[in-house]
C-alpha cells in the first residue's frame, strides 16, 4: 500500500514537471508545436464568414508547416466555433488562452465579436489579429490587438464617393443594424462622407439583425423617395431587405459594404439582389501573382470553391502572424506583439500589409456588383 501511494506521488510529480497537469481537454504539453488559437462563426447566422475565414487560415497553416513551420516547430491551429452569437467569443477565447495555452489568436470577422474577445487577449497579453473586422474600436482596445484589413472610415468614404460619382445619387437613405458595431460605424462614416460631398440624407432608419420583417422601415424609406439606399448590414438581413424592398416597389439601387459578401446573399436574395453593389477587400479576378497561386491552391484544397475576401484575409492573417513569430525568434506574447507592430510591406494575397501606429493596415477596397448571380468586379479604390 505504502509503496503504491509513493508511486502515484512520483508519477504525479513527474507529470507536473513535464507540464501535464493541465485540465482535461488539453491537446499537447510537449512543446513540439506552436499553438495558435482561432475563433470563428463556423455555424449560426454568419456561418459563411467564419467558414471562409477558417478555410483561408487552414490553408496558410498547412503551407507554413509544409515549408518546415516556424522556429523549427509546426504550427498547431486550435479552432473554436463561436456560433455567430454574442457571449460565445469571450467563452471560447478564455478557453483557448487558459486551457490550451495558445501564443496568439486569430479572429474574428464580425466587429462586435472581435470587440468582445479583444479585451481578454489584451489583459492576458496574447496578441490577437482580426483578419477582417473593420470597426476602428477593435484595435483601439489595446496594444496587443491588430488587424490586417482597412477600417470603416475608409470603406464608408469609398461608398459615399461611389454613391455620388457612379450612382449619381443626390438623395440617399441609410438603413442600419442598430445592434451591430460594424453597421453603426460604417453608417456613420458613410453619412459623413456623403454629406461632405454635397449629398442629402432623406431617411435614416434602424433594423435589428436577425429580424425577418423590414417592411415598416422600408415603407418609410420609400416615402422619402431616395435615389439609392445604403444598407451596411450582413448578408442574411441584406438579402431579405432587398426582397422586401422590391415587393414594396422600392426600385432604386441598394448598396452596402463587405458584410454583403456571401454566396448566401444570392441564394437567399435571388433576383432581388441583382444589380446591387457592395465594397469589399478582395476580388479573385484581380490577380496579382500571389493571388493567382492562392486562388488555385484554395480551389484545390476546398473542392473547387472560389475564395472570397474573408478567405483571403484569413490566409493573410496567419501568414502575417507566422512572419512575426519568425522575426521575434520567440513565442513570448510581448515579443510577438513587438514583431507584429513592426510588420512592413509583408506581401500577401490582399496586397501589402504594413501595420501602422494604430495597429491597422492600409489597403485598397474593391467594388463589386451582383450580376447574373455572380459578384462582378467593377473597380479598385486605392487609399
Ligand atoms: N468588416 C466586417 C465587420 O467588421 C466583417 C466582414 C469582413 C464581412 C469581410 C465580410 C467580409 O464586421
XYZ file of N, CA, C and O in Angstrom, residues 42-188:
588
model
N -18.401 29.490 -37.188
C -18.481 28.337 -38.105
C -19.911 27.868 -38.310
O -20.211 27.158 -39.260
N -20.790 28.256 -37.388
C -22.219 27.954 -37.523
C -22.986 29.214 -37.140
O -22.395 30.188 -36.669
N -24.314 29.182 -37.332
C -25.125 30.330 -36.944
C -25.342 31.296 -38.085
O -25.037 30.988 -39.235
N -25.813 32.511 -37.757
C -26.315 33.356 -38.834
C -25.248 33.997 -39.720
O -25.582 34.447 -40.809
N -24.003 34.031 -39.305
C -22.935 34.489 -40.213
C -21.937 33.369 -40.491
O -20.738 33.593 -40.598
N -22.468 32.146 -40.639
C -21.590 30.974 -40.791
C -20.650 31.087 -41.993
O -19.498 30.658 -41.908
N -21.096 31.683 -43.079
C -20.190 31.713 -44.247
C -18.966 32.590 -43.970
O -17.899 32.354 -44.519
N -19.114 33.609 -43.112
C -17.944 34.436 -42.745
C -16.879 33.562 -42.070
O -15.705 33.570 -42.433
N -17.342 32.824 -41.048
C -16.400 32.024 -40.253
C -15.790 30.897 -41.067
O -14.588 30.623 -40.964
N -16.619 30.240 -41.880
C -16.123 29.104 -42.660
C -15.062 29.572 -43.660
O -13.974 29.000 -43.749
N -15.358 30.641 -44.386
C -14.382 31.151 -45.363
C -13.079 31.562 -44.682
O -11.982 31.207 -45.122
N -13.216 32.325 -43.613
C -12.034 32.827 -42.913
C -11.206 31.648 -42.379
O -9.969 31.616 -42.506
N -11.893 30.668 -41.828
C -11.227 29.475 -41.288
C -10.502 28.714 -42.400
O -9.359 28.282 -42.224
N -11.151 28.551 -43.535
C -10.516 27.808 -44.628
C -9.239 28.508 -45.105
O -8.216 27.859 -45.346
N -9.310 29.824 -45.222
C -8.109 30.571 -45.610
C -6.993 30.375 -44.591
O -5.824 30.172 -44.934
N -7.375 30.403 -43.311
C -6.396 30.242 -42.234
C -5.770 28.841 -42.267
O -4.548 28.692 -42.139
N -6.608 27.838 -42.459
C -6.129 26.443 -42.521
C -5.139 26.278 -43.673
O -4.066 25.678 -43.509
N -5.494 26.833 -44.827
C -4.604 26.711 -45.989
C -3.231 27.318 -45.683
O -2.185 26.723 -45.973
N -3.239 28.493 -45.062
C -1.972 29.150 -44.720
C -1.158 28.294 -43.760
O 0.042 28.075 -43.963
N -1.803 27.783 -42.713
C -1.081 26.983 -41.709
C -0.513 25.721 -42.357
O 0.643 25.346 -42.104
N -1.280 25.088 -43.225
C -0.778 23.880 -43.904
C 0.452 24.210 -44.756
O 1.418 23.445 -44.801
N 0.398 25.343 -45.436
C 1.545 25.716 -46.283
C 2.769 26.078 -45.441
O 3.895 25.713 -45.772
N 2.530 26.793 -44.344
C 3.647 27.152 -43.447
C 4.303 25.876 -42.918
O 5.527 25.732 -42.924
N 3.477 24.924 -42.496
C 4.008 23.671 -41.940
C 4.710 22.835 -43.000
O 5.744 22.218 -42.727
N 4.166 22.831 -44.215
C 4.809 22.073 -45.295
C 6.184 22.663 -45.613
O 7.099 21.958 -46.051
N 6.328 23.967 -45.373
C 7.618 24.638 -45.577
C 8.542 24.507 -44.373
O 9.537 25.223 -44.277
N 8.179 23.672 -43.420
C 9.067 23.461 -42.274
C 8.609 24.144 -41.001
O 9.270 24.043 -39.968
N 7.492 24.871 -41.060
C 6.975 25.508 -39.845
C 7.704 26.779 -39.473
O 8.306 27.438 -40.325
N 7.664 27.103 -38.186
C 8.225 28.354 -37.686
C 9.132 28.037 -36.495
O 8.746 27.252 -35.628
N 10.305 28.619 -36.460
C 11.274 28.383 -35.372
C 11.488 26.878 -35.154
O 11.586 26.409 -34.019
N 11.473 26.127 -36.281
C 11.716 24.685 -36.195
C 10.540 23.871 -35.674
O 10.679 22.671 -35.430
N 9.404 24.516 -35.479
C 8.226 23.782 -34.981
C 7.050 23.957 -35.933
O 6.972 24.953 -36.659
N 6.125 23.002 -35.879
C 4.890 23.107 -36.661
C 3.903 24.006 -35.925
O 3.886 24.032 -34.687
N 3.097 24.708 -36.681
C 2.005 25.464 -36.051
C 0.820 24.522 -35.858
O 0.452 23.781 -36.767
N 0.269 24.553 -34.663
C -0.926 23.760 -34.373
C -2.089 24.740 -34.216
O -2.084 25.572 -33.316
N -3.051 24.648 -35.130
C -4.183 25.581 -35.099
C -5.320 24.982 -34.274
O -5.802 23.906 -34.576
N -5.721 25.711 -33.236
C -6.834 25.255 -32.394
C -8.016 26.176 -32.664
O -7.952 27.368 -32.370
N -9.070 25.623 -33.252
C -10.188 26.459 -33.704
C -11.421 26.243 -32.843
O -11.771 25.115 -32.530
N -12.047 27.343 -32.464
C -13.289 27.284 -31.688
C -14.407 27.978 -32.456
O -14.210 29.055 -33.024
N -15.585 27.366 -32.459
C -16.774 27.943 -33.097
C -17.484 28.844 -32.088
O -17.823 28.390 -31.000
N -17.715 30.099 -32.456
C -18.455 30.974 -31.529
C -19.929 31.105 -31.892
O -20.640 31.964 -31.353
N -20.383 30.282 -32.805
C -21.822 30.145 -33.121
C -22.471 31.426 -33.658
O -23.694 31.523 -33.662
N -21.704 32.410 -34.071
C -22.224 33.731 -34.505
C -23.013 34.412 -33.392
O -23.911 35.203 -33.655
N -22.689 34.101 -32.145
C -23.528 34.546 -31.024
C -22.765 35.376 -30.018
O -21.686 34.966 -29.577
N -23.367 36.498 -29.595
C -22.759 37.303 -28.534
C -22.604 36.441 -27.283
O -23.452 35.605 -26.995
N -21.540 36.645 -26.554
C -21.290 35.867 -25.340
C -20.322 34.718 -25.581
O -19.494 34.412 -24.724
N -20.395 34.124 -26.759
C -19.530 32.978 -27.068
C -18.066 33.359 -27.294
O -17.167 32.637 -26.865
N -17.787 34.465 -28.010
C -16.374 34.792 -28.240
C -15.579 34.863 -26.943
O -14.470 34.324 -26.853
N -16.156 35.472 -25.902
C -15.440 35.587 -24.626
C -15.170 34.197 -24.053
O -14.056 33.890 -23.611
N -16.177 33.346 -24.080
C -16.029 31.996 -23.535
C -14.934 31.220 -24.251
O -14.047 30.642 -23.620
N -14.999 31.213 -25.592
C -14.056 30.349 -26.308
C -12.630 30.914 -26.293
O -11.660 30.158 -26.247
N -12.511 32.227 -26.283
C -11.169 32.807 -26.261
C -10.524 32.602 -24.889
O -9.331 32.309 -24.781
N -11.326 32.695 -23.831
C -10.806 32.360 -22.499
C -10.296 30.936 -22.456
O -9.239 30.652 -21.884
N -11.043 30.019 -23.085
C -10.639 28.612 -23.149
C -9.320 28.457 -23.892
O -8.421 27.747 -23.448
N -9.223 29.102 -25.037
C -8.012 28.972 -25.854
C -6.783 29.433 -25.072
O -5.711 28.837 -25.167
N -6.963 30.507 -24.295
C -5.823 31.054 -23.563
C -5.532 30.218 -22.311
O -4.416 29.743 -22.108
N -6.564 30.000 -21.481
C -6.330 29.359 -20.175
C -6.140 27.848 -20.290
O -5.291 27.270 -19.624
N -6.941 27.205 -21.117
C -6.868 25.742 -21.193
C -5.773 25.287 -22.152
O -4.997 24.392 -21.871
N -5.737 25.934 -23.331
C -4.855 25.441 -24.387
C -3.488 26.118 -24.408
O -2.564 25.603 -25.018
N -3.387 27.280 -23.791
C -2.105 27.971 -23.775
C -1.626 28.430 -25.142
O -0.439 28.319 -25.466
N -2.539 28.967 -25.948
C -2.124 29.448 -27.276
C -1.215 30.676 -27.142
O -1.311 31.426 -26.172
N -0.343 30.876 -28.130
C 0.595 32.011 -28.067
C 0.034 33.243 -28.764
O 0.531 34.355 -28.566
N -0.983 33.058 -29.603
C -1.615 34.181 -30.302
C -2.988 33.724 -30.767
O -3.265 32.523 -30.800
N -3.821 34.703 -31.119
C -5.200 34.378 -31.511
C -5.557 35.066 -32.820
O -5.272 36.256 -33.004
N -6.187 34.309 -33.713
C -6.681 34.848 -34.972
C -8.206 34.914 -34.917
O -8.859 33.941 -34.557
N -8.791 36.056 -35.259
C -10.255 36.217 -35.277
C -10.631 37.600 -34.798
O -9.760 38.328 -34.311
N -11.841 37.962 -34.934
C -12.940 37.369 -35.663
C -13.165 38.157 -36.945
O -12.472 39.128 -37.198
N -14.176 37.754 -37.696
C -14.598 38.532 -38.862
C -15.479 39.707 -38.398
O -15.167 40.873 -38.637
N -16.559 39.393 -37.701
C -17.528 40.427 -37.295
C -16.964 41.318 -36.189
O -16.453 40.833 -35.180
N -17.101 42.624 -36.362
C -16.511 43.571 -35.408
C -17.037 43.391 -33.989
O -16.262 43.438 -33.031
N -18.338 43.199 -33.827
C -18.886 43.078 -32.460
C -18.255 41.898 -31.729
O -18.001 41.970 -30.527
N -17.987 40.812 -32.456
C -17.385 39.641 -31.798
C -15.890 39.856 -31.535
O -15.363 39.409 -30.519
N -15.212 40.553 -32.421
C -13.804 40.898 -32.143
C -13.728 41.810 -30.921
O -12.835 41.676 -30.080
N -14.680 42.727 -30.835
C -14.686 43.669 -29.700
C -14.950 42.954 -28.377
O -14.509 43.407 -27.321
N -15.660 41.850 -28.433
C -15.937 41.100 -27.208
C -14.690 40.365 -26.713
O -14.425 40.308 -25.506
N -13.915 39.803 -27.635
C -12.767 38.983 -27.217
C -11.483 39.793 -27.043
O -10.588 39.385 -26.297
N -11.397 40.938 -27.710
C -10.149 41.708 -27.677
C -9.685 42.070 -26.261
O -8.498 41.929 -25.945
N -10.594 42.521 -25.373
C -10.114 42.875 -24.021
C -9.505 41.682 -23.283
O -8.610 41.859 -22.450
N -9.982 40.477 -23.584
C -9.442 39.276 -22.915
C -8.022 39.017 -23.408
O -7.118 38.733 -22.619
N -7.809 39.140 -24.712
C -6.462 38.958 -25.263
C -5.530 40.032 -24.707
O -4.403 39.750 -24.298
N -6.042 41.256 -24.667
C -5.235 42.373 -24.173
C -4.812 42.121 -22.719
O -3.627 42.252 -22.388
N -5.762 41.738 -21.876
C -5.462 41.505 -20.458
C -4.422 40.409 -20.263
O -3.577 40.487 -19.381
N -4.519 39.381 -21.091
C -3.600 38.237 -20.972
C -2.307 38.430 -21.741
O -1.471 37.539 -21.788
N -2.182 39.578 -22.404
C -1.019 39.882 -23.247
C -0.781 38.787 -24.289
O 0.348 38.348 -24.526
N -1.872 38.360 -24.886
C -1.813 37.412 -26.001
C -2.190 38.190 -27.260
O -3.308 38.698 -27.364
N -1.277 38.324 -28.221
C -1.593 39.100 -29.419
C -2.789 38.517 -30.170
O -2.904 37.298 -30.298
N -3.673 39.394 -30.615
C -4.836 38.983 -31.412
C -4.760 39.703 -32.751
O -4.474 40.893 -32.798
N -5.003 38.957 -33.826
C -5.092 39.592 -35.147
C -6.474 39.319 -35.698
O -6.840 38.170 -35.949
N -7.256 40.372 -35.897
C -8.512 40.187 -36.613
C -8.205 40.223 -38.097
O -7.585 41.162 -38.583
N -8.626 39.194 -38.841
C -8.395 39.233 -40.280
C -9.195 40.345 -40.954
O -8.678 41.016 -41.839
N -10.434 40.566 -40.506
C -11.327 41.373 -41.343
C -12.333 42.244 -40.620
O -13.251 42.764 -41.246
N -12.181 42.441 -39.307
C -13.081 43.374 -38.619
C -12.664 44.793 -38.944
O -11.501 45.153 -38.786
N -13.621 45.604 -39.360
C -13.269 46.924 -39.882
C -13.635 48.087 -38.965
O -13.306 49.229 -39.259
N -14.340 47.816 -37.862
C -14.683 48.923 -36.962
C -13.420 49.422 -36.244
O -12.676 48.627 -35.673
N -13.199 50.756 -36.246
C -11.964 51.298 -35.648
C -11.744 50.896 -34.196
O -10.603 50.726 -33.759
N -12.836 50.717 -33.431
C -12.694 50.442 -31.989
C -11.950 49.129 -31.689
O -11.407 48.966 -30.604
N -11.956 48.207 -32.659
C -11.358 46.886 -32.391
C -9.902 47.020 -31.938
O -9.520 46.534 -30.865
N -9.093 47.704 -32.713
C -7.668 47.818 -32.360
C -7.422 48.888 -31.289
O -6.365 48.901 -30.663
N -8.410 49.762 -31.091
C -8.279 50.761 -30.018
C -8.347 50.088 -28.645
O -8.004 50.704 -27.633
N -8.771 48.834 -28.594
C -8.840 48.102 -27.326
C -7.500 48.093 -26.611
O -7.447 48.155 -25.383
N -6.406 47.971 -27.371
C -5.107 47.967 -26.711
C -3.989 47.540 -27.629
O -4.227 47.159 -28.777
N -2.769 47.586 -27.106
C -1.588 47.433 -27.960
C -1.277 45.998 -28.358
O -0.301 45.746 -29.061
N -2.097 45.032 -27.911
C -1.922 43.644 -28.353
C -2.918 43.268 -29.459
O -2.960 42.117 -29.892
N -3.710 44.250 -29.905
C -4.786 43.945 -30.855
C -4.466 44.562 -32.225
O -4.274 45.780 -32.337
N -4.449 43.707 -33.244
C -4.070 44.103 -34.607
C -5.150 43.684 -35.598
O -6.011 42.860 -35.291
N -5.037 44.259 -36.813
C -5.865 43.737 -37.908
C -5.064 43.838 -39.196
O -4.128 44.651 -39.276
N -5.448 43.027 -40.200
C -4.723 43.056 -41.481
C -5.599 43.606 -42.608
O -5.334 43.348 -43.774
N -6.649 44.372 -42.239
C -7.550 44.925 -43.269
C -7.700 46.422 -43.052
O -7.253 46.965 -42.051
N -8.371 47.073 -44.002
C -8.673 48.508 -43.847
C -9.756 48.713 -42.792
O -10.357 47.745 -42.302
N -10.029 49.961 -42.448
C -11.065 50.271 -41.455
C -12.220 51.039 -42.107
O -12.103 51.552 -43.223
N -13.334 51.151 -41.377
C -14.564 51.690 -41.959
C -14.587 53.189 -42.266
O -15.360 53.605 -43.126
N -13.783 54.018 -41.625
C -13.732 55.407 -42.107
C -13.340 55.427 -43.591
O -13.859 56.233 -44.372
N -12.463 54.530 -44.006
C -12.085 54.417 -45.417
C -13.218 53.802 -46.236
O -13.674 54.363 -47.233
N -13.724 52.650 -45.786
C -14.777 51.958 -46.549
C -16.017 52.852 -46.709
O -16.628 52.895 -47.779
N -16.372 53.591 -45.647
C -17.533 54.479 -45.704
C -17.332 55.586 -46.742
O -18.249 55.917 -47.503
N -16.137 56.129 -46.775
C -15.835 57.193 -47.742
C -15.859 56.650 -49.167
O -16.363 57.309 -50.082
N -15.312 55.448 -49.349
C -15.313 54.821 -50.679
C -16.748 54.709 -51.195
O -17.054 55.068 -52.335
N -17.661 54.252 -50.337
C -19.034 54.056 -50.802
C -19.803 55.377 -50.914
O -20.733 55.487 -51.714
N -19.397 56.378 -50.128
C -20.018 57.705 -50.280
C -19.658 58.291 -51.641
O -20.526 58.809 -52.364
N -18.394 58.178 -52.012
C -17.973 58.669 -53.333
C -18.624 57.872 -54.455
O -19.011 58.428 -55.483
N -18.724 56.568 -54.236
C -19.361 55.713 -55.240
C -20.817 56.153 -55.453
O -21.307 56.241 -56.584
N -21.514 56.465 -54.358
C -22.926 56.873 -54.454
C -23.059 58.155 -55.266
O -23.894 58.249 -56.167
N -22.217 59.134 -54.941
C -22.398 60.403 -55.655
C -21.798 60.362 -57.060
O -22.418 60.836 -58.005
N -20.616 59.740 -57.229
C -19.964 59.798 -58.540
C -20.494 58.744 -59.513
O -20.755 59.044 -60.664
N -20.615 57.495 -59.065
C -21.025 56.436 -60.007
C -22.544 56.289 -60.072
O -23.118 56.236 -61.155
N -23.188 56.230 -58.909
C -24.650 56.097 -58.932
C -25.330 57.429 -59.231
O -26.526 57.466 -59.498
N -24.568 58.516 -59.144
C -25.104 59.872 -59.336
C -26.294 60.141 -58.398
O -27.260 60.815 -58.766
N -26.220 59.560 -57.206
C -27.302 59.737 -56.232
C -27.135 61.068 -55.507
O -26.040 61.395 -55.051
N -28.215 61.817 -55.407
C -28.185 63.077 -54.653
C -28.851 62.872 -53.292
O -28.453 63.459 -52.307
N -29.911 62.044 -53.305
C -30.654 61.781 -52.066
C -30.513 60.299 -51.709
O -30.896 59.434 -52.490
N -29.973 60.055 -50.530
C -29.750 58.665 -50.132
C -30.433 58.381 -48.792
O -30.489 59.250 -47.914
N -30.980 57.178 -48.654
C -31.484 56.715 -47.359
C -30.472 55.733 -46.783
O -29.791 55.026 -47.527
N -30.361 55.711 -45.441
C -29.422 54.794 -44.787
C -30.213 53.906 -43.827
O -31.006 54.394 -43.016
N -30.004 52.599 -43.954
C -30.753 51.609 -43.165
C -29.735 50.762 -42.389
O -28.988 49.976 -42.971
N -29.700 50.968 -41.068
C -28.602 50.475 -40.226
C -29.054 49.399 -39.240
O -30.134 49.518 -38.655
N -28.207 48.397 -39.016
C -28.450 47.422 -37.946
C -28.023 48.065 -36.626
O -26.823 48.176 -36.329
N -29.009 48.489 -35.844
C -28.742 49.253 -34.628
C -28.032 48.481 -33.536
O -27.577 49.063 -32.553
N -27.903 47.148 -33.688
C -27.222 46.352 -32.653
C -25.789 46.003 -33.032
O -25.079 45.382 -32.248
N -25.397 46.347 -34.258
C -24.089 45.896 -34.740
C -23.075 47.043 -34.775
O -23.328 48.083 -35.391
N -21.945 46.843 -34.106
C -20.904 47.882 -34.105
C -20.442 48.176 -35.517
O -20.172 49.313 -35.884
N -20.311 47.114 -36.306
C -19.899 47.269 -37.703
C -20.881 48.174 -38.447
O -20.496 49.150 -39.081
N -22.170 47.841 -38.359
C -23.180 48.561 -39.124
C -23.259 50.025 -38.697
O -23.291 50.937 -39.531
N -23.250 50.257 -37.390
C -23.356 51.640 -36.891
C -22.150 52.470 -37.326
O -22.280 53.613 -37.747
N -20.977 51.877 -37.229
C -19.761 52.598 -37.620
C -19.753 52.908 -39.101
O -19.529 54.054 -39.504
N -20.034 51.894 -39.903
C -19.985 52.103 -41.356
C -21.040 53.128 -41.787
O -20.776 53.986 -42.636
N -22.229 53.078 -41.164
C -23.279 54.060 -41.478
C -22.777 55.479 -41.167
O -22.923 56.401 -41.970
N -22.164 55.614 -40.014
C -21.671 56.936 -39.581
C -20.653 57.496 -40.579
O -20.761 58.648 -41.011
